[in-house]
Short mmCIF file of C-alpha atoms in Angstrom, two decimals:
data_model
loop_
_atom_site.label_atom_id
_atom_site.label_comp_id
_atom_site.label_asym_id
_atom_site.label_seq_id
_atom_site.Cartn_x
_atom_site.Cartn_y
_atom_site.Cartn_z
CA UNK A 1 0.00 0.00 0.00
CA UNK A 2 1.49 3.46 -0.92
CA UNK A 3 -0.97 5.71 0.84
CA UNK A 4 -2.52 6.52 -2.63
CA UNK A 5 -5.67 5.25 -3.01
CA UNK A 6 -8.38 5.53 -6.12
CA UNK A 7 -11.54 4.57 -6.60
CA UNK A 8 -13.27 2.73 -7.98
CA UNK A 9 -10.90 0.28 -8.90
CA UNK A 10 -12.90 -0.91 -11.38
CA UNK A 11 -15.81 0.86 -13.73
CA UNK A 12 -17.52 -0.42 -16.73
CA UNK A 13 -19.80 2.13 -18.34
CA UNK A 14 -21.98 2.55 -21.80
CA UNK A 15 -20.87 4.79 -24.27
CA UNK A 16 -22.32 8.01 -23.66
CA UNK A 17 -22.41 7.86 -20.09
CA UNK A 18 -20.11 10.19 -17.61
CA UNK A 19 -17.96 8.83 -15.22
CA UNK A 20 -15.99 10.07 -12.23
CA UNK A 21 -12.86 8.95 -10.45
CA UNK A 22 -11.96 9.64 -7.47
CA UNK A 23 -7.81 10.03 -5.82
CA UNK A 24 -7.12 10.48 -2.34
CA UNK A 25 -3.33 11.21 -2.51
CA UNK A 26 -0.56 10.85 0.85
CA UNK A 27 -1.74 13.61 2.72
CA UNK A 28 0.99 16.04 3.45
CA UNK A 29 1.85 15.67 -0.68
CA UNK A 30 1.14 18.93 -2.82
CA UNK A 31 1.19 17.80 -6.04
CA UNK A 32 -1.39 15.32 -7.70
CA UNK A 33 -0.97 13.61 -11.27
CA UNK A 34 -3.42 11.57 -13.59
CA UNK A 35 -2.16 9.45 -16.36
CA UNK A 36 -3.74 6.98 -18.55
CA UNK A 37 -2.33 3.55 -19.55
CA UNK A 38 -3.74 1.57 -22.17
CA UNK A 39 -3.09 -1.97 -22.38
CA UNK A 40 0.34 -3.10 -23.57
CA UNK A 41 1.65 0.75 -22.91
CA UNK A 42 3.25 2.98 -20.62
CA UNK A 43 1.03 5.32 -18.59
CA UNK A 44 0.93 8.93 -20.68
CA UNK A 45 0.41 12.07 -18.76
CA UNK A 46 -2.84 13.26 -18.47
CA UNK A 47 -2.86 16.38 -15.83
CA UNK A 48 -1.02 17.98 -12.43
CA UNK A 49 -1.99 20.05 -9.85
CA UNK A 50 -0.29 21.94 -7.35
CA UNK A 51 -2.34 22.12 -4.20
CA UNK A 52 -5.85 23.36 -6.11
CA UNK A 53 -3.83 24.80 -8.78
CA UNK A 54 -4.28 22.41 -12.25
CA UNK A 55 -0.64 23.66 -13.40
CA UNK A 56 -0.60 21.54 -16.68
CA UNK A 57 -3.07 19.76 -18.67
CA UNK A 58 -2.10 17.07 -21.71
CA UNK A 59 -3.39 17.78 -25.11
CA UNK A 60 -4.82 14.41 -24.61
CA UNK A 61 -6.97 15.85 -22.26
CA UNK A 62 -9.75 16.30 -24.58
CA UNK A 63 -12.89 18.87 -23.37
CA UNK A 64 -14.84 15.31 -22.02
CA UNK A 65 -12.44 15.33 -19.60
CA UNK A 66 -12.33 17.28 -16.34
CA UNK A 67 -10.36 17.15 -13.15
CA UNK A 68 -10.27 19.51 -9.94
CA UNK A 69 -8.56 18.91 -6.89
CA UNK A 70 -10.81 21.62 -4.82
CA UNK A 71 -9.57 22.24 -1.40
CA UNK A 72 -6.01 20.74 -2.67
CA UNK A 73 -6.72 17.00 -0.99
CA UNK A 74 -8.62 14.54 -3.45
CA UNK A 75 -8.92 14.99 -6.58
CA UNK A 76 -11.73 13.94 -8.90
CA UNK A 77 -11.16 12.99 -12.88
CA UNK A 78 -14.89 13.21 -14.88
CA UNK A 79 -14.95 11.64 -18.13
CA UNK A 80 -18.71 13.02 -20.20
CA UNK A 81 -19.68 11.30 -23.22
CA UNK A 82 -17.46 8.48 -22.76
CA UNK A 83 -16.11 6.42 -26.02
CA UNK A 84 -15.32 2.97 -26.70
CA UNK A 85 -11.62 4.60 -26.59
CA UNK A 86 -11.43 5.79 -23.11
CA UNK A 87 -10.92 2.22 -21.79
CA UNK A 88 -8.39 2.58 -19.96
CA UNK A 89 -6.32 1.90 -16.53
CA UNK A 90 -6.14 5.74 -15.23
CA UNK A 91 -3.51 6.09 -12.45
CA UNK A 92 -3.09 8.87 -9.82
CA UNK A 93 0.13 9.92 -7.74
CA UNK A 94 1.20 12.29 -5.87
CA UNK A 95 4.21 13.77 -4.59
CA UNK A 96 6.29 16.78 -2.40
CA UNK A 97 7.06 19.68 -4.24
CA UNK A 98 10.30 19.47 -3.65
CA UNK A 99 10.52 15.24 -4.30
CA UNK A 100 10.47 13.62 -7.38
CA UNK A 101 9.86 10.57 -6.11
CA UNK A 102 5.91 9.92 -7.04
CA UNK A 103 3.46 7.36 -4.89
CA UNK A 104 1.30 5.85 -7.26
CA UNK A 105 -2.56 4.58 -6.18
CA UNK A 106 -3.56 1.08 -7.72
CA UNK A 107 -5.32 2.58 -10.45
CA UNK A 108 -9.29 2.70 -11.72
CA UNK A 109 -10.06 0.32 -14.71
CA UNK A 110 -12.09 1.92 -17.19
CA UNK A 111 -14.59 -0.29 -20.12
CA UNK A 112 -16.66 1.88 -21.94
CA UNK A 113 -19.27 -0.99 -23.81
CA UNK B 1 10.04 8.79 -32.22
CA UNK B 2 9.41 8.44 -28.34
CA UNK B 3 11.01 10.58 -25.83
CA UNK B 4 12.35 7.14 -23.68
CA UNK B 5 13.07 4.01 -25.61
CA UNK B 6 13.39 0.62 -23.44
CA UNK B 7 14.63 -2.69 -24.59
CA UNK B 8 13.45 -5.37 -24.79
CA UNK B 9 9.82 -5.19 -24.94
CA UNK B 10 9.41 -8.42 -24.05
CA UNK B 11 12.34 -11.09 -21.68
CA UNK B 12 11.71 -14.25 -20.83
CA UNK B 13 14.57 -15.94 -18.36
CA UNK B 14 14.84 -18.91 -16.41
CA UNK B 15 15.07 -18.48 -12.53
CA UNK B 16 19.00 -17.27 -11.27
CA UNK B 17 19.58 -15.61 -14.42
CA UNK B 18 21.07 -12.50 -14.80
CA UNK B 19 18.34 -9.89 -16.69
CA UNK B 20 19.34 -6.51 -18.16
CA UNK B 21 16.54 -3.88 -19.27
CA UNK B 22 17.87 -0.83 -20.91
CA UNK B 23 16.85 2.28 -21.63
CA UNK B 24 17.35 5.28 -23.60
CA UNK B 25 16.34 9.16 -23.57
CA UNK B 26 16.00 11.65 -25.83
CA UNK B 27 15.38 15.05 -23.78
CA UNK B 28 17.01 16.55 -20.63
CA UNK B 29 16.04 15.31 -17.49
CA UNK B 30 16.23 15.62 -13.38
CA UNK B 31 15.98 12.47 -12.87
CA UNK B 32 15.16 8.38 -14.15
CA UNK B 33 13.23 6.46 -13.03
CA UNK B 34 12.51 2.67 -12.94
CA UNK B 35 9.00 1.29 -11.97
CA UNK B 36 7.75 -1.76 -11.13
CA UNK B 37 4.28 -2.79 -12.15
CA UNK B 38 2.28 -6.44 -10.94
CA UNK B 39 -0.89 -7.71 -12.60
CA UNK B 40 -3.61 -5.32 -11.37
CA UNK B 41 -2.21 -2.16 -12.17
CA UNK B 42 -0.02 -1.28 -9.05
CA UNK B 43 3.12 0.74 -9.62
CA UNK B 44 6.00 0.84 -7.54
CA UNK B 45 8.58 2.73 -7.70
CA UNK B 46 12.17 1.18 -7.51
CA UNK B 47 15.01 3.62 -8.13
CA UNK B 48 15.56 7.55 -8.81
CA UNK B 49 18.60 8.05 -10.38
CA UNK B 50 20.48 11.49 -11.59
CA UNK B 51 23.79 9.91 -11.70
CA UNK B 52 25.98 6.91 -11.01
CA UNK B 53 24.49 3.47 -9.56
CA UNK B 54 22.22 2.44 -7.08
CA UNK B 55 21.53 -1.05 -5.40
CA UNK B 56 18.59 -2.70 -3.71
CA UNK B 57 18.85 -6.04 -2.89
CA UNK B 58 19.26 -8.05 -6.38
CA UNK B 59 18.57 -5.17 -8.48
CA UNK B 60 21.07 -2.43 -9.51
CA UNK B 61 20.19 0.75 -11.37
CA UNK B 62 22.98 2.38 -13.31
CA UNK B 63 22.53 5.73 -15.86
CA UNK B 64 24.83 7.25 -18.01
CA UNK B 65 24.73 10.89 -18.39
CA UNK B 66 25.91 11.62 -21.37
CA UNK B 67 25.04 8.64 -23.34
CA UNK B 68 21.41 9.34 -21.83
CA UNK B 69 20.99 5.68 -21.67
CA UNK B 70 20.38 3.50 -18.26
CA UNK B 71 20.12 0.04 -17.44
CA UNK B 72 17.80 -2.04 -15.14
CA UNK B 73 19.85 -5.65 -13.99
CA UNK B 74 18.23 -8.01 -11.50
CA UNK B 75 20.69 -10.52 -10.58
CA UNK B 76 19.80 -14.12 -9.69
CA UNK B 77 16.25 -13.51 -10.59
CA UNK B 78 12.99 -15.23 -9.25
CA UNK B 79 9.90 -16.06 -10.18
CA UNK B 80 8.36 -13.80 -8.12
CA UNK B 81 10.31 -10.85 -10.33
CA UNK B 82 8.02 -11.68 -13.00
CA UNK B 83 6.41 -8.20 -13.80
CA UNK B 84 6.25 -5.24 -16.33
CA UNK B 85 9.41 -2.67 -15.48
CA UNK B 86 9.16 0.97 -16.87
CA UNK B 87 11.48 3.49 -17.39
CA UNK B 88 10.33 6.82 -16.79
CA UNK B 89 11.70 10.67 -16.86
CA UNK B 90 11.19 13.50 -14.96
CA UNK B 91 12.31 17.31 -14.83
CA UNK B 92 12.30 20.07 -12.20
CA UNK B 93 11.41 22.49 -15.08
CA UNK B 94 8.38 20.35 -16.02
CA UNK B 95 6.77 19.68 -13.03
CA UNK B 96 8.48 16.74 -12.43
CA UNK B 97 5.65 14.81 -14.46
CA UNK B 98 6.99 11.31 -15.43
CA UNK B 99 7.48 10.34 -19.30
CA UNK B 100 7.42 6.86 -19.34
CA UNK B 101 8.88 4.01 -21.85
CA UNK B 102 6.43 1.58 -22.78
CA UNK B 103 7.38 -1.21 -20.50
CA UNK B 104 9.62 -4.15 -20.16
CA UNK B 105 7.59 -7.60 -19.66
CA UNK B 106 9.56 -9.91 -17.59
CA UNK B 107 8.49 -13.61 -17.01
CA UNK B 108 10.86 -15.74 -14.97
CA UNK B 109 10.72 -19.46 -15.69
CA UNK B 110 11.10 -22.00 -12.18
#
């Protein structure tokens, strides 16, 4: 266990529908990633924030998508509209500012039928 | 072509063998990375390297600076080392985000 945890861990949805994921990251860390792995890939990034600042977002990030991180704890990832194509295993982790070193949480599993 | 190359994609070794992953990097970075990831999605981080070698237990992490290249070796491996191992990059000036390879596969044999 790394202190990161997400949920679900698993979702399967209809095309169409919205979705939300939740991330609880180590609680003194500041800084809060998504990525998204496909199957048979390494994990791209997706977004980061910085306490409740969303610093960066990934031009895979597509307007469907939406994350906030509001009082700079948990952070949620929304998915509207989802398509056969967002299947996916989307991973949170979080870190120190200062650390590179990120914690990673086991990950939601994504089917969009 | 991607930012971080690894090699091989896929190893297949029988148990006490010596395993080398490598990887190479295309873009200035803070630090390397090598992750571990089970079955189930769970990654782990193993080493953060800027420079020289580092050793836990039967693995060893080394990275070359200039030849931007690094290498993953698990010494007398184990079934229970059977797993996907990524390479991944980070900078300071990018928000330390990761860039990751796409994976090494490991299966070791009994």
């Amino acid at each position: 266990d790394t202190g990161v945890s997400q949920d679900p861990r698993h979702k399967i949805t209809k095309r169409g529908q919205n979705v939300t994921f939740r991330c609880d990251p180590i609680s003194e860390h500041n800084r809060l990633y998504w990525y998204r792995q496909t199957l048979g890939q390494g994990p791209e990034f997706l977004t980061y924030f910085q306490n409740e600042a969303q610093l960066e977002k990934s031009r895979l990030l597509s307007d469907r998508f939406s994350a906030e991180r509001p009082k700079g704890s948990f952070s949620t990832l929304e998915i509207q509209r989802t398509e056969q194509g967002d299947s996916a295993m989307y991973l949170c982790a979080s870190s120190l500012v200062r650390a590179e070193k990120l914690f990673f949480g086991s990950g939601t599993q994504l089917s969009v039928l | 072509k991607n930012e971080v190359e690894q090699s091989p994609q896929n190893l297949t070794a029988q148990e006490g063998e010596f395993i080398t992953i490598n990887c190479s990097y295309s873009v200035g970075i803070s630090a390397l990375h090598w992750l571990q990831q089970h079955p189930g999605g769970g990654i782990v981080s193993l080493f953060m390297l800027s420079s020289g070698k580092k050793k836990h237990g039967r693995l060893i992490a080394t990275i070359n600076i200039q030849e931007k290249h690094s290498s993953l070796h698990i010494t007398a491996s184990h079934p229970r080392d059977s797993a996907v191992y990524i390479c991944a990059v980070s900078s300071r000036a990018a928000g330390n985000k990761l860039t990751f390879g796409g994976g090494t596969r490991v299966l070791v044999k009994p």
